[in-house]
mmCIF file of C-alpha atoms in Angstrom:
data_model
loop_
_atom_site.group_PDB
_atom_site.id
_atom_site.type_symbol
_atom_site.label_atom_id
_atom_site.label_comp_id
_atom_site.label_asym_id
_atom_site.label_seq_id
_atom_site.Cartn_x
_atom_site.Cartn_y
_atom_site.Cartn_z
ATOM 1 C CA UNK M 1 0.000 0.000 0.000
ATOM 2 C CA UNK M 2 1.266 3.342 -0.710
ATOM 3 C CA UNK M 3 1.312 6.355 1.025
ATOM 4 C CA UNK M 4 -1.539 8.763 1.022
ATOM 5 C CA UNK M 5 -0.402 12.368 -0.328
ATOM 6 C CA UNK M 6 -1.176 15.440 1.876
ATOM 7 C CA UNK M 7 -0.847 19.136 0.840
ATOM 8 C CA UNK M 8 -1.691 21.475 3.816
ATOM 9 C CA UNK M 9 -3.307 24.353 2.827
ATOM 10 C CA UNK M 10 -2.493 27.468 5.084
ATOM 11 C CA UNK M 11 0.672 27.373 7.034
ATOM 12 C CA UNK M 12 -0.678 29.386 10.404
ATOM 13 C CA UNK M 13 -1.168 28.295 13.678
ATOM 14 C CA UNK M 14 -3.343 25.511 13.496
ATOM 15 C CA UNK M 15 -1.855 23.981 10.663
ATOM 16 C CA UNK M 16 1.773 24.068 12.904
ATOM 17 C CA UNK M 17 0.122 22.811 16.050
ATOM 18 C CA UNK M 18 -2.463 20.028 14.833
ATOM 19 C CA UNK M 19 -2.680 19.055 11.248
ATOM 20 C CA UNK M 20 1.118 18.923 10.669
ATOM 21 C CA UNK M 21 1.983 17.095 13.912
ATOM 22 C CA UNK M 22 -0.532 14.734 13.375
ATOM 23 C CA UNK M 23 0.377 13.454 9.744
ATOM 24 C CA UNK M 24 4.201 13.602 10.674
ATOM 25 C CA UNK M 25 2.762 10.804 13.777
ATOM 26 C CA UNK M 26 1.911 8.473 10.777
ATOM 27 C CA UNK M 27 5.021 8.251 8.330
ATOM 28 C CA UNK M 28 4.613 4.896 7.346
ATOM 29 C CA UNK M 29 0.832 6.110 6.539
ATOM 30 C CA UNK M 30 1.519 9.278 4.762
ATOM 31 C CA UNK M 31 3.314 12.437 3.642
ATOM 32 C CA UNK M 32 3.062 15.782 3.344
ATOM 33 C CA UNK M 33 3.452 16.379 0.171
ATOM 34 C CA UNK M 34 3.283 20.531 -0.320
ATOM 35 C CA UNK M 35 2.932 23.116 1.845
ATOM 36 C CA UNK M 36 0.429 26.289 0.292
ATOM 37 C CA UNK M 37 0.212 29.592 2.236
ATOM 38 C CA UNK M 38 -0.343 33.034 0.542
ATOM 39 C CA UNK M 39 2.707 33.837 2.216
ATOM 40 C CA UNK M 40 4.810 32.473 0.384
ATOM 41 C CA UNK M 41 7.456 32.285 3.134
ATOM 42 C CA UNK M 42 5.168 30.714 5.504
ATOM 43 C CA UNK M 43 5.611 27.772 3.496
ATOM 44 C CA UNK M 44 8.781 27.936 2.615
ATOM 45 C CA UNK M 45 9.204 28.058 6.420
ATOM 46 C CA UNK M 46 7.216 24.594 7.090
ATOM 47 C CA UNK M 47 9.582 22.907 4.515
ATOM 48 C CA UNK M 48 12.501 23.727 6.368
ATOM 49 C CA UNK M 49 11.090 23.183 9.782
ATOM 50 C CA UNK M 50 9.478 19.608 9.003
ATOM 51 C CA UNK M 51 12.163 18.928 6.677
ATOM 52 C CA UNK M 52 9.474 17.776 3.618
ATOM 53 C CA UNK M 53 7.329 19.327 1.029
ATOM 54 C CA UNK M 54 6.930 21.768 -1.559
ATOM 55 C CA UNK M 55 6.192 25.245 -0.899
ATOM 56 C CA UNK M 56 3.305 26.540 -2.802
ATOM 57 C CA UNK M 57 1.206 29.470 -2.829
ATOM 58 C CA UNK M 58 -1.581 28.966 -5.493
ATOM 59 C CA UNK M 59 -3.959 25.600 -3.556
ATOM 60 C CA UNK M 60 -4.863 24.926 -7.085
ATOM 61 C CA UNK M 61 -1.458 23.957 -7.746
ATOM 62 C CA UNK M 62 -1.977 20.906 -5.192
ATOM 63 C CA UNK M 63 -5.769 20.045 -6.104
ATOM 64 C CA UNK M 64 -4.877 19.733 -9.894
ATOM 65 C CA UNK M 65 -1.570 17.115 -8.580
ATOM 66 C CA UNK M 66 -2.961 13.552 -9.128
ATOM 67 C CA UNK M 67 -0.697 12.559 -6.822
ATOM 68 C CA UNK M 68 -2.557 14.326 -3.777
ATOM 69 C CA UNK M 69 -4.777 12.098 -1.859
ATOM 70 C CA UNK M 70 -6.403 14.467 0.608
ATOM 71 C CA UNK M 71 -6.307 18.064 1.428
ATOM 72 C CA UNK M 72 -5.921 19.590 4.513
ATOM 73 C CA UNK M 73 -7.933 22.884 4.797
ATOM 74 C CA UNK M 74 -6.495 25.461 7.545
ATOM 75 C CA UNK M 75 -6.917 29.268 6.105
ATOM 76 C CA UNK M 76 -9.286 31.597 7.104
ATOM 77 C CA UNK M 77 -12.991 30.257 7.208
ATOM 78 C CA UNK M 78 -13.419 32.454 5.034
ATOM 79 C CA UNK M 79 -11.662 30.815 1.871
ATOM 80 C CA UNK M 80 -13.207 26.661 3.655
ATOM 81 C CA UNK M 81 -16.387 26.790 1.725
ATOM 82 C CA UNK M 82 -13.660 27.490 -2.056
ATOM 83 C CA UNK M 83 -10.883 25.620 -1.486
ATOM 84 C CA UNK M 84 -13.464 22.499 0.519
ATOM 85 C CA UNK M 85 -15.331 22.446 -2.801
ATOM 86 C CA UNK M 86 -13.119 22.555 -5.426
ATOM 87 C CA UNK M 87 -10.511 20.034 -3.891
ATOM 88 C CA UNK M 88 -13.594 17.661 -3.592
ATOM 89 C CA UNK M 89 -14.915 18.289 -7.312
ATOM 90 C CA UNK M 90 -11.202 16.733 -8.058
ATOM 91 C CA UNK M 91 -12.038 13.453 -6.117
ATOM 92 C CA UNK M 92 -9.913 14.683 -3.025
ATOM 93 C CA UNK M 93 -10.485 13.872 0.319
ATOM 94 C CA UNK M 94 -10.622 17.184 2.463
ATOM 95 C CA UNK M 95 -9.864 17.371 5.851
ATOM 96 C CA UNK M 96 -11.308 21.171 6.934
ATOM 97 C CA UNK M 97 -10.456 23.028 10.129
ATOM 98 C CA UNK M 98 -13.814 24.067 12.088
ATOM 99 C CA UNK M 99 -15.716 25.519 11.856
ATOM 100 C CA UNK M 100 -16.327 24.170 8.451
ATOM 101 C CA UNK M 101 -18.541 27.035 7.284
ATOM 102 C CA UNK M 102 -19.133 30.434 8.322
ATOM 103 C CA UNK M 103 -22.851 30.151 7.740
ATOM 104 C CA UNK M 104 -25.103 26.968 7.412
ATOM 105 C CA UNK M 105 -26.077 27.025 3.780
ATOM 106 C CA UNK M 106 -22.330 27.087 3.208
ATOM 107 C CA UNK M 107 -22.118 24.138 4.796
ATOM 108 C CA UNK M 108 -24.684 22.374 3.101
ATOM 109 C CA UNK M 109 -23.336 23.390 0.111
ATOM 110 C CA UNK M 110 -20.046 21.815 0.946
#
């Protein structure tokens, strides 16, 4: 079996204190596979700190990658509902820090 393919998606706080230290506890079970902030150097930074990756700043970059297995969504709540969406119209699994949706139709939408 091979190992599932993560990109992170926002490189802030609770990417650096959950989401990344949680894949990095499975490495037989999967990899991080790019790091995307719209700061660019926020990514650049995980890659050097976890010592894997690619640092991206475009998300679309790692949705179009059929290589990614799952996305991990922690920006703003305000960009869940776009980046939740699109990564699943590619057949990703999404992983999306709460609160999901700002509102509840956006959630139902997702």
């Amino acid at each position: 079996m091979s190992k599932m393919k993560i990109a992170i998606i926002g490189c802030g706080n609770i990417a650096r204190s959950a989401h990344i230290p949680s894949y990095r506890q499975l490495p037989d079970e999967c990899e991080i596979k790019y790091f995307c902030d719209i700061i660019k150097e926020k990514a650049d930074k995980c890659v050097v700190d976890y010592g894997c990756g690619i640092a991206i700043e475009d998300y679309r970059d790692a949705i179009n990658d059929p290589e990614v297995d799952a996305i991990s969504v922690c920006t703003h709540n305000l960009m869940h509902k776009q980046i939740s969406i699109e990564a699943l119209r590619a057949g990703k699994h999404v992983l999306c820090e709460k609160p999901a949706a700002r509102i509840y139709s956006e959630a139902l939408e997702m």
